[in-house]
Amino acid sequence: GRDMHTQLMLGHLPLLLHPTPRKVLVIGLGSGVTAAAVAQYPVESVDVVEIEPAVVEAATFFARENREVLRHPRVRVHIADGRNFLLTRTAPLDVIISEPSNPWMSGIGNLYALDFYAMAARRLQPDGLFVQWIHAYQLDIEDLRMVVATFRQVFPHVSLWSGTTADFLLVGSRTPVSLDPARLRQRADGSPGIRQDLGRLGMSDPLAILADFVLAEPDLARFSEGGLLNTDDLPLLEFSAPFSMYRDTSALTMRVLDRFRTSRFPPLYPGTDPVVLNDPAFRYQLAVALDKKGQLPEAQRFLDDALAADPRHIPSLLLRGQVLRRLGFPLRAEADFLRAAQLDPRDAGPYGQLGRLYAQQGLPDRAEDAFRRMQVLAPGAAEPHLLLARLSLEARRWEKAAAEAGRATALAPRELAAWDLLAQAHAGAGAWQEARAALRQGLALAPRHPGMLEQFGQVTLQLGERDEAARALRAALTVNPRALQARLSLARLY
């Protein structure tokens, strides 16, 4: 889900920023994804402190997501309180990552306290990094200011990064931190796991982590000026945070922070050519990462920059068109897609985007024309047929939809969406036997696909095969207990 970006970057960001990380401490196990991200680097040890034994047990259910991190030879899990663990720690650390629960929960405020940060700083190497998770949702702006002001009392060199729109990562150090693009790329090239994780976040270039950058050191200093301090003796945060539990503060917080922004990027390592940051292809990469996590206005800003530098950059035109379409500017989106088609008349991509735009605007004839043009330019591709099938389904033109979906299955027999659309088209026409055959092909590819299991149950029920229908609907509910239509169909069957 959406939290995956934050969970991954909590591990990757400090390990990419630190010059030579060797010993890492993670406070809070959760699903284990953050610890797994850290374990992708050639560190000597990863200590994970978790106060609740049941969380360690629960993390085993996320073995696929966390790469079975609990079995990793360099990872050690300690059932303990994070502060008490640090009190007993003697070996110095290079990175500490703290991802506690929300500060409105009883007893959590002491992991955002000045005393805790001071103790952590004493356990860090001089160039060590401390990363603190904090959120923007359901948290008053003054409470966020308090957390930043408290953090800055101990770590003078601080930058603010975002995970999802409503999650922040504070990165603090007692020495200046600069970003080295060469080191970033070297580390990513040395680990398939790092490349895979960053790729999931839309970051094909590891330097695209700059898409998460929010505020630099001077901007954070101005933002936190006058903020209260949260200490053990005056645990203000634990008492003030609950007052915001039922308020949606995310949008306001982002607007306030944006007013303090004077720099889009953090300091670069001395000797780095800053031209790389202004390259249109790099600005496009940043926009891809921002689009991936749903920050559309910010993505558009970087795409505008890219196209101002190179008006013929087709990937930026196509992505900006998609962003503008989702932001509700169809005419501007159309102009970008048409411009891309004009620049490269042999590219099918712009016509696919034009067709989607016209379909969304309720212009099916124009959408079909665009998809047909796409089909001519990409004769061996299944996608144009899938788009035409979906368009025909929406118009309840069952035979036409079945014909296009059938062509898609012939071109891409392992494309699940093609079998799904083919089954829907046959079911719409009342051809239940054909629909069942298409669904069986789809379920052979994905036996636990809840939508196809539910559809199979509906179709076999129409054929009077009640036992088979019941088995399929129960299987759909096993995979997705919230499948309402499957539950209602099963009730009707009983």
Coordinates of C-alpha atoms in Angstrom, one line a residue:
G1 CA 0.0 0.0 0.0
R2 CA 0.9 3.7 0.2
D3 CA 3.0 3.2 3.4
M4 CA 5.5 1.1 1.5
H5 CA 7.3 4.2 0.2
T6 CA 7.9 5.4 3.7
Q7 CA 8.9 2.0 5.0
L8 CA 11.5 1.5 2.3
M9 CA 12.9 5.0 2.4
L10 CA 13.4 4.9 6.1
G11 CA 16.0 2.3 5.4
H12 CA 17.4 3.4 2.1
L13 CA 17.7 7.2 2.7
P14 CA 20.3 7.2 5.6
L15 CA 22.2 4.3 4.1
L16 CA 22.6 6.2 0.8
L17 CA 23.5 9.5 2.5
H18 CA 26.0 8.1 5.0
P19 CA 29.6 7.9 3.7
T20 CA 30.5 4.6 5.3
P21 CA 27.7 2.9 7.2
R22 CA 28.7 -0.2 9.2
K23 CA 26.5 -0.5 12.3
V24 CA 22.8 0.3 12.2
L25 CA 20.1 0.4 14.8
V26 CA 16.4 0.3 13.9
I27 CA 13.9 1.2 16.6
G28 CA 10.6 -0.4 15.8
L29 CA 10.3 -3.6 13.6
G30 CA 6.8 -3.2 12.2
S31 CA 6.4 -5.4 9.1
G32 CA 10.3 -5.7 8.8
V33 CA 10.4 -3.8 5.5
T34 CA 12.7 -1.0 6.8
A35 CA 15.1 -3.5 8.4
A36 CA 15.1 -5.5 5.1
A37 CA 16.0 -2.3 3.2
V38 CA 19.0 -1.7 5.5
A39 CA 20.1 -5.3 5.1
Q40 CA 20.6 -4.7 1.3
Y41 CA 23.7 -2.7 2.1
P42 CA 27.1 -4.2 3.0
V43 CA 26.8 -3.2 6.7
E44 CA 28.4 -5.2 9.5
S45 CA 25.3 -5.4 11.7
V46 CA 21.6 -4.4 11.9
D47 CA 20.1 -4.3 15.4
V48 CA 16.4 -4.1 15.5
V49 CA 14.7 -3.2 18.8
E50 CA 11.0 -4.0 19.2
I51 CA 9.1 -3.7 22.5
E52 CA 6.2 -6.0 21.6
P53 CA 6.9 -9.7 21.0
A54 CA 3.7 -10.1 19.0
V55 CA 5.0 -7.7 16.4
V56 CA 8.0 -10.0 15.8
E57 CA 5.6 -12.9 15.3
A58 CA 3.5 -10.8 13.0
A59 CA 6.5 -9.8 10.8
T60 CA 6.8 -13.5 9.8
F61 CA 3.6 -13.1 7.8
F62 CA 5.3 -10.5 5.7
A63 CA 8.3 -12.7 4.8
R64 CA 7.8 -12.0 1.1
E65 CA 7.7 -8.2 1.6
N66 CA 10.7 -8.2 4.1
R67 CA 12.8 -10.8 2.3
E68 CA 12.7 -13.0 5.4
V69 CA 14.8 -10.4 7.2
L70 CA 14.4 -12.1 10.6
R71 CA 16.6 -14.9 9.2
H72 CA 19.2 -12.6 7.8
P73 CA 22.7 -13.4 9.4
R74 CA 23.5 -9.8 10.0
V75 CA 20.2 -8.9 11.6
R76 CA 19.5 -9.3 15.3
V77 CA 16.1 -8.6 16.9
H78 CA 16.0 -7.5 20.5
I79 CA 12.7 -7.5 22.5
A80 CA 13.3 -4.4 24.5
D81 CA 12.4 -0.7 25.0
G82 CA 14.3 1.5 22.5
R83 CA 15.6 3.9 25.1
N84 CA 16.7 1.2 27.6
F85 CA 18.5 -0.6 24.7
L86 CA 20.5 2.6 23.9
L87 CA 21.3 3.0 27.6
T88 CA 23.1 -0.3 27.6
R89 CA 24.8 0.1 24.2
T90 CA 28.5 0.6 24.3
A91 CA 29.7 0.1 20.6
P92 CA 29.2 3.3 18.6
L93 CA 26.6 3.3 15.8
D94 CA 26.7 4.9 12.3
V95 CA 22.9 5.1 11.7
I96 CA 19.9 5.1 14.1
I97 CA 16.4 4.8 12.5
S98 CA 13.5 5.6 14.8
E99 CA 10.0 4.7 13.6
P100 CA 7.8 4.6 16.7
S101 CA 4.0 4.8 16.8
N102 CA 2.1 8.1 16.6
P103 CA 3.0 10.6 19.3
W104 CA -0.5 10.7 20.6
M105 CA -0.2 7.2 21.9
S106 CA 0.6 6.9 25.6
G107 CA 4.3 6.4 26.3
I108 CA 5.4 7.2 22.8
G109 CA 6.3 10.9 23.3
N110 CA 9.5 9.9 25.1
L111 CA 10.9 8.7 21.7
Y112 CA 10.5 12.3 20.5
A113 CA 12.1 13.8 23.6
L114 CA 15.2 16.0 23.8
D115 CA 16.6 13.5 26.4
F116 CA 16.3 10.6 24.0
Y117 CA 17.9 12.5 21.1
A118 CA 20.8 13.5 23.4
M119 CA 21.3 9.9 24.5
A120 CA 21.2 8.7 20.9
A121 CA 23.7 11.3 19.8
R122 CA 26.1 10.0 22.4
R123 CA 25.9 6.5 20.9
L124 CA 26.5 7.8 17.3
Q125 CA 29.9 8.2 15.6
P126 CA 30.8 11.9 14.9
D127 CA 29.5 11.6 11.4
G128 CA 26.5 9.4 12.4
L129 CA 23.0 9.9 11.1
F130 CA 19.7 9.8 13.1
V131 CA 16.5 9.4 11.1
Q132 CA 13.2 10.2 12.8
W133 CA 9.8 9.4 11.3
I134 CA 7.0 11.9 12.0
H135 CA 3.7 12.5 10.2
A136 CA 1.8 15.4 8.9
Y137 CA -1.7 13.9 9.2
Q138 CA -3.7 14.4 12.4
L139 CA -0.9 16.5 13.9
D140 CA -1.1 20.2 14.6
I141 CA 1.5 22.3 12.8
E142 CA 2.8 23.5 16.2
D143 CA 3.3 20.0 17.3
L144 CA 5.4 19.3 14.2
R145 CA 7.3 22.5 14.9
M146 CA 7.9 21.2 18.4
V147 CA 9.3 17.9 17.1
V148 CA 11.7 19.7 14.6
A149 CA 12.8 22.2 17.2
T150 CA 13.5 19.5 19.8
F151 CA 15.4 17.4 17.2
R152 CA 17.5 20.5 16.1
Q153 CA 18.6 21.1 19.7
V154 CA 20.7 18.0 19.4
F155 CA 21.4 17.6 15.7
P156 CA 22.3 21.0 14.2
H157 CA 22.5 19.7 10.6
V158 CA 18.9 18.6 9.7
S159 CA 17.0 18.1 6.5
L160 CA 13.4 17.1 6.0
W161 CA 12.3 14.5 3.5
S162 CA 8.9 13.0 2.6
G163 CA 7.8 9.4 2.3
T164 CA 4.2 9.6 1.3
T165 CA 2.4 12.9 1.2
A166 CA 1.7 12.8 4.9
D167 CA 4.9 11.1 6.2
F168 CA 8.1 12.9 6.9
L169 CA 11.7 11.8 7.6
L170 CA 14.0 14.0 9.6
V171 CA 17.6 13.3 8.9
G172 CA 20.0 14.8 11.6
S173 CA 23.7 14.8 12.1
R174 CA 26.3 16.7 14.2
T175 CA 28.4 17.3 11.1
P176 CA 27.3 18.6 7.7
V177 CA 25.7 16.1 5.4
S178 CA 26.1 16.4 1.6
L179 CA 24.7 14.2 -1.1
D180 CA 27.2 12.4 -3.4
P181 CA 25.5 11.3 -6.7
A182 CA 28.5 9.1 -7.6
R183 CA 28.3 7.2 -4.3
L184 CA 24.5 6.8 -4.6
R185 CA 24.8 5.2 -8.0
Q186 CA 27.7 3.0 -7.0
R187 CA 25.8 1.6 -4.0
A188 CA 22.7 1.0 -6.1
D189 CA 24.8 -0.7 -8.8
G190 CA 26.3 -3.0 -6.2
S191 CA 23.0 -4.5 -5.0
P192 CA 20.1 -5.9 -7.0
G193 CA 17.9 -5.5 -3.8
I194 CA 18.5 -1.7 -3.7
R195 CA 17.8 -1.3 -7.4
Q196 CA 14.6 -3.4 -7.0
D197 CA 13.3 -1.4 -4.0
L198 CA 14.0 2.0 -5.7
G199 CA 12.5 0.7 -8.9
R200 CA 9.3 -0.1 -7.0
L201 CA 9.2 3.6 -6.0
G202 CA 9.6 4.8 -9.6
M203 CA 13.3 5.7 -9.1
S204 CA 15.2 4.1 -12.0
D205 CA 18.1 6.5 -11.2
P206 CA 19.0 6.4 -7.4
L207 CA 19.6 10.1 -7.5
A208 CA 15.8 10.4 -7.9
I209 CA 15.6 10.1 -4.1
L210 CA 15.8 13.9 -4.4
A211 CA 12.1 13.7 -5.3
D212 CA 11.5 13.1 -1.5
F213 CA 13.5 16.2 -0.5
V214 CA 11.4 18.8 1.3
L215 CA 13.4 21.4 3.3
A216 CA 17.1 22.1 3.7
E217 CA 18.9 23.0 6.9
P218 CA 18.4 26.9 6.8
D219 CA 14.7 26.5 5.8
L220 CA 14.0 24.0 8.7
A221 CA 15.8 26.4 11.1
R222 CA 13.3 29.2 10.1
F223 CA 10.3 26.8 10.3
S224 CA 11.2 25.6 13.8
E225 CA 12.1 29.0 15.3
G226 CA 10.2 29.6 18.5
G227 CA 9.0 26.0 18.7
L228 CA 8.5 24.4 22.1
L229 CA 10.8 21.7 23.4
N230 CA 9.5 18.2 24.3
T231 CA 11.5 16.8 27.2
D232 CA 11.2 14.1 29.8
D233 CA 10.4 16.6 32.5
L234 CA 7.9 18.5 30.3
P235 CA 6.4 15.9 28.0
L236 CA 4.3 18.4 26.1
L237 CA 3.9 16.4 22.9
E238 CA 2.1 13.4 24.5
F239 CA -0.6 15.8 25.9
S240 CA -1.0 18.1 22.9
A241 CA -0.9 15.5 20.0
P242 CA -4.2 13.8 20.9
F243 CA -6.1 17.0 20.3
S244 CA -5.4 16.7 16.6
M245 CA -6.4 13.0 16.2
Y246 CA -9.6 13.7 14.3
R247 CA -8.3 16.6 12.2
D248 CA -7.0 16.3 8.7
T249 CA -3.9 18.5 8.9
S250 CA -1.9 17.2 5.9
A251 CA -2.8 19.8 3.3
L252 CA -2.3 22.7 5.6
T253 CA 1.0 21.4 6.8
M254 CA 2.3 21.0 3.3
R255 CA 1.2 24.5 2.4
V256 CA 3.0 25.9 5.5
L257 CA 6.2 24.0 4.8
D258 CA 6.2 25.1 1.1
R259 CA 6.3 28.7 2.3
F260 CA 9.6 28.1 4.0
R261 CA 11.2 26.3 1.0
T262 CA 14.0 28.3 -0.6
S263 CA 15.9 25.3 -2.1
R264 CA 14.7 22.4 -4.1
F265 CA 17.7 20.2 -3.3
P266 CA 20.1 19.6 -0.4
P267 CA 23.9 20.4 -0.6
L268 CA 25.8 18.3 -3.1
Y269 CA 29.2 16.7 -2.3
P270 CA 32.1 19.1 -3.1
G271 CA 33.2 18.8 -6.7
T272 CA 29.8 17.5 -8.0
D273 CA 28.7 19.2 -11.2
P274 CA 25.4 20.8 -10.3
V275 CA 24.4 20.7 -14.0
V276 CA 23.2 17.2 -13.5
L277 CA 20.2 18.5 -11.4
N278 CA 19.1 20.7 -14.3
D279 CA 19.2 18.0 -17.0
P280 CA 15.7 17.6 -18.5
A281 CA 16.1 13.8 -18.3
F282 CA 16.8 14.0 -14.6
R283 CA 13.9 16.4 -13.9
Y284 CA 11.7 13.8 -15.7
Q285 CA 13.0 11.1 -13.4
L286 CA 12.1 13.2 -10.4
A287 CA 8.6 13.7 -11.8
V288 CA 8.2 9.9 -12.3
A289 CA 9.0 9.3 -8.7
L290 CA 6.6 12.1 -7.5
D291 CA 3.8 10.8 -9.8
K292 CA 4.3 7.3 -8.4
K293 CA 3.5 8.5 -4.9
G294 CA 0.6 10.7 -6.0
Q295 CA 2.3 14.2 -5.6
L296 CA 0.9 15.5 -8.9
P297 CA 1.5 19.3 -8.6
E298 CA 5.1 18.7 -7.6
A299 CA 5.5 16.3 -10.5
Q300 CA 4.1 18.9 -12.9
R301 CA 6.6 21.5 -11.6
F302 CA 9.6 19.3 -12.5
L303 CA 8.0 18.4 -15.9
D304 CA 7.5 22.1 -16.6
D305 CA 11.2 22.6 -15.9
A306 CA 12.2 19.7 -18.1
L307 CA 10.2 21.0 -21.0
A308 CA 11.3 24.6 -20.6
A309 CA 14.9 23.3 -21.0
D310 CA 14.0 20.9 -23.8
P311 CA 10.5 21.4 -25.4
R312 CA 11.1 18.2 -27.5
H313 CA 11.5 15.8 -24.6
I314 CA 8.8 13.3 -25.5
P315 CA 8.7 11.4 -22.2
S316 CA 8.1 14.6 -20.3
L317 CA 5.3 15.6 -22.6
L318 CA 3.6 12.3 -22.2
L319 CA 3.9 12.2 -18.4
R320 CA 2.9 15.9 -18.1
G321 CA -0.2 15.1 -20.2
Q322 CA -1.1 12.2 -17.8
V323 CA -0.5 14.4 -14.8
L324 CA -2.6 17.2 -16.2
R325 CA -5.4 14.8 -17.1
R326 CA -5.5 13.6 -13.5
L327 CA -5.4 17.1 -12.2
G328 CA -8.5 18.0 -14.3
F329 CA -6.9 20.0 -17.2
P330 CA -8.0 17.9 -20.3
L331 CA -7.3 20.5 -23.0
R332 CA -3.8 21.1 -21.7
A333 CA -3.3 17.3 -21.5
E334 CA -4.5 16.9 -25.1
A335 CA -2.1 19.6 -26.3
D336 CA 0.9 17.7 -24.7
F337 CA -0.2 14.4 -26.2
L338 CA -0.7 15.9 -29.7
R339 CA 2.7 17.6 -29.5
A340 CA 4.3 14.3 -28.6
A341 CA 2.6 12.6 -31.6
Q342 CA 3.8 15.4 -33.8
L343 CA 7.4 15.0 -32.7
D344 CA 7.4 11.3 -33.3
P345 CA 4.6 10.2 -35.7
R346 CA 5.7 6.5 -35.4
D347 CA 5.3 6.3 -31.6
A348 CA 2.0 4.6 -30.6
G349 CA 2.2 5.9 -27.0
P350 CA 0.7 9.4 -27.5
Y351 CA -2.4 7.9 -29.2
G352 CA -2.9 5.5 -26.3
Q353 CA -2.9 8.5 -23.9
L354 CA -5.2 10.5 -26.3
G355 CA -7.6 7.6 -26.4
R356 CA -7.7 7.3 -22.6
L357 CA -8.3 11.1 -22.3
Y358 CA -11.1 11.1 -24.8
A359 CA -12.7 8.1 -23.2
Q360 CA -12.6 9.8 -19.8
Q361 CA -14.2 12.9 -21.3
G362 CA -17.1 10.9 -22.7
L363 CA -15.9 11.0 -26.4
P364 CA -16.0 7.3 -27.4
D365 CA -15.7 7.9 -31.1
R366 CA -12.6 10.0 -30.8
A367 CA -11.2 7.5 -28.3
E368 CA -11.7 4.6 -30.7
D369 CA -10.0 6.6 -33.5
A370 CA -7.0 7.1 -31.3
F371 CA -6.8 3.5 -30.2
R372 CA -7.1 2.4 -33.9
R373 CA -4.2 4.6 -34.8
M374 CA -2.3 3.1 -31.9
Q375 CA -3.1 -0.4 -33.3
V376 CA -1.7 0.5 -36.7
L377 CA 1.5 1.9 -35.2
A378 CA 2.0 -1.2 -32.9
P379 CA 0.5 -4.1 -34.8
G380 CA 1.9 -6.8 -32.6
A381 CA 0.9 -5.2 -29.3
A382 CA -2.0 -6.4 -27.2
E383 CA -2.6 -3.1 -25.5
P384 CA -4.6 -1.4 -28.3
H385 CA -6.9 -4.3 -28.4
L386 CA -7.3 -4.3 -24.6
L387 CA -8.2 -0.6 -24.7
L388 CA -10.7 -1.1 -27.5
A389 CA -12.3 -4.0 -25.7
R390 CA -12.6 -1.9 -22.6
L391 CA -14.2 0.9 -24.6
S392 CA -16.7 -1.5 -26.2
L393 CA -17.6 -3.0 -22.8
E394 CA -18.4 0.4 -21.5
A395 CA -20.7 0.9 -24.5
R396 CA -22.2 -2.6 -23.9
R397 CA -21.1 -3.7 -27.4
W398 CA -20.5 -7.2 -26.3
E399 CA -19.5 -8.8 -29.6
K400 CA -17.1 -6.1 -30.5
A401 CA -15.6 -6.3 -27.0
A402 CA -15.2 -10.1 -27.3
A403 CA -13.5 -9.8 -30.7
E404 CA -11.0 -7.2 -29.4
A405 CA -10.3 -9.1 -26.2
G406 CA -9.9 -12.3 -28.2
R407 CA -7.3 -10.7 -30.3
A408 CA -5.5 -9.5 -27.2
T409 CA -5.4 -13.1 -25.8
A410 CA -4.0 -14.4 -29.1
L411 CA -1.2 -11.7 -29.0
A412 CA -0.5 -12.0 -25.2
P413 CA -1.9 -15.3 -23.9
R414 CA -0.4 -14.7 -20.4
E415 CA -2.1 -11.3 -20.1
L416 CA -4.6 -11.7 -17.2
A417 CA -6.5 -8.5 -18.2
A418 CA -7.2 -9.9 -21.6
W419 CA -8.9 -13.1 -20.3
D420 CA -10.8 -10.9 -17.7
L421 CA -12.2 -8.6 -20.4
L422 CA -13.0 -11.6 -22.7
A423 CA -15.0 -13.2 -19.9
Q424 CA -16.8 -10.0 -19.1
A425 CA -17.8 -9.5 -22.8
H426 CA -19.1 -13.1 -23.1
A427 CA -21.0 -12.7 -19.8
G428 CA -22.5 -9.5 -21.0
A429 CA -23.8 -11.3 -24.1
G430 CA -25.1 -14.2 -22.0
A431 CA -22.6 -16.6 -23.5
W432 CA -21.9 -18.3 -20.1
Q433 CA -20.0 -21.3 -21.4
E434 CA -17.5 -19.1 -23.3
A435 CA -17.2 -16.8 -20.3
R436 CA -16.4 -19.8 -18.1
A437 CA -13.8 -21.0 -20.5
A438 CA -12.1 -17.6 -20.5
L439 CA -12.1 -17.4 -16.7
R440 CA -10.5 -20.8 -16.5
Q441 CA -7.7 -19.6 -18.7
G442 CA -7.3 -16.6 -16.4
L443 CA -7.4 -18.6 -13.2
A444 CA -4.8 -20.9 -14.6
L445 CA -2.5 -17.9 -14.6
A446 CA -3.6 -16.5 -11.2
P447 CA -5.5 -19.1 -9.2
R448 CA -6.0 -16.8 -6.2
H449 CA -7.2 -13.7 -8.1
P450 CA -10.2 -12.6 -6.1
G451 CA -12.0 -10.7 -8.9
M452 CA -11.7 -13.7 -11.3
L453 CA -12.8 -16.2 -8.6
E454 CA -15.8 -14.0 -7.9
Q455 CA -16.6 -13.7 -11.6
F456 CA -16.2 -17.5 -12.0
G457 CA -18.6 -18.0 -9.2
Q458 CA -21.2 -15.7 -10.8
V459 CA -20.8 -17.4 -14.2
T460 CA -21.1 -21.0 -12.9
L461 CA -24.1 -20.0 -10.9
Q462 CA -25.7 -18.8 -14.1
L463 CA -24.9 -22.3 -15.6
G464 CA -26.6 -23.9 -12.6
E465 CA -23.4 -25.4 -11.3
R466 CA -24.1 -24.5 -7.7
D467 CA -21.3 -26.5 -5.9
E468 CA -18.6 -25.2 -8.2
A469 CA -20.0 -21.6 -7.8
A470 CA -20.0 -22.0 -4.0
R471 CA -16.4 -23.2 -4.0
A472 CA -15.3 -20.3 -6.2
L473 CA -17.1 -17.7 -4.1
R474 CA -15.7 -19.1 -0.9
A475 CA -12.2 -19.0 -2.4
A476 CA -12.7 -15.4 -3.4
L477 CA -13.8 -14.5 0.2
T478 CA -10.8 -16.4 1.6
V479 CA -8.5 -14.2 -0.5
N480 CA -10.5 -11.0 0.0
P481 CA -13.0 -11.1 3.0
R482 CA -14.3 -7.7 1.9
A483 CA -15.5 -8.9 -1.5
L484 CA -19.1 -7.7 -0.9
Q485 CA -20.6 -9.0 -4.2
A486 CA -19.1 -12.4 -3.6
R487 CA -20.6 -12.5 -0.1
L488 CA -24.0 -11.4 -1.4
S489 CA -23.9 -14.0 -4.3
L490 CA -23.0 -16.7 -1.8
A491 CA -25.9 -15.7 0.4
R492 CA -28.3 -15.9 -2.5
L493 CA -26.9 -19.3 -3.5
Y494 CA -27.4 -20.7 0.0

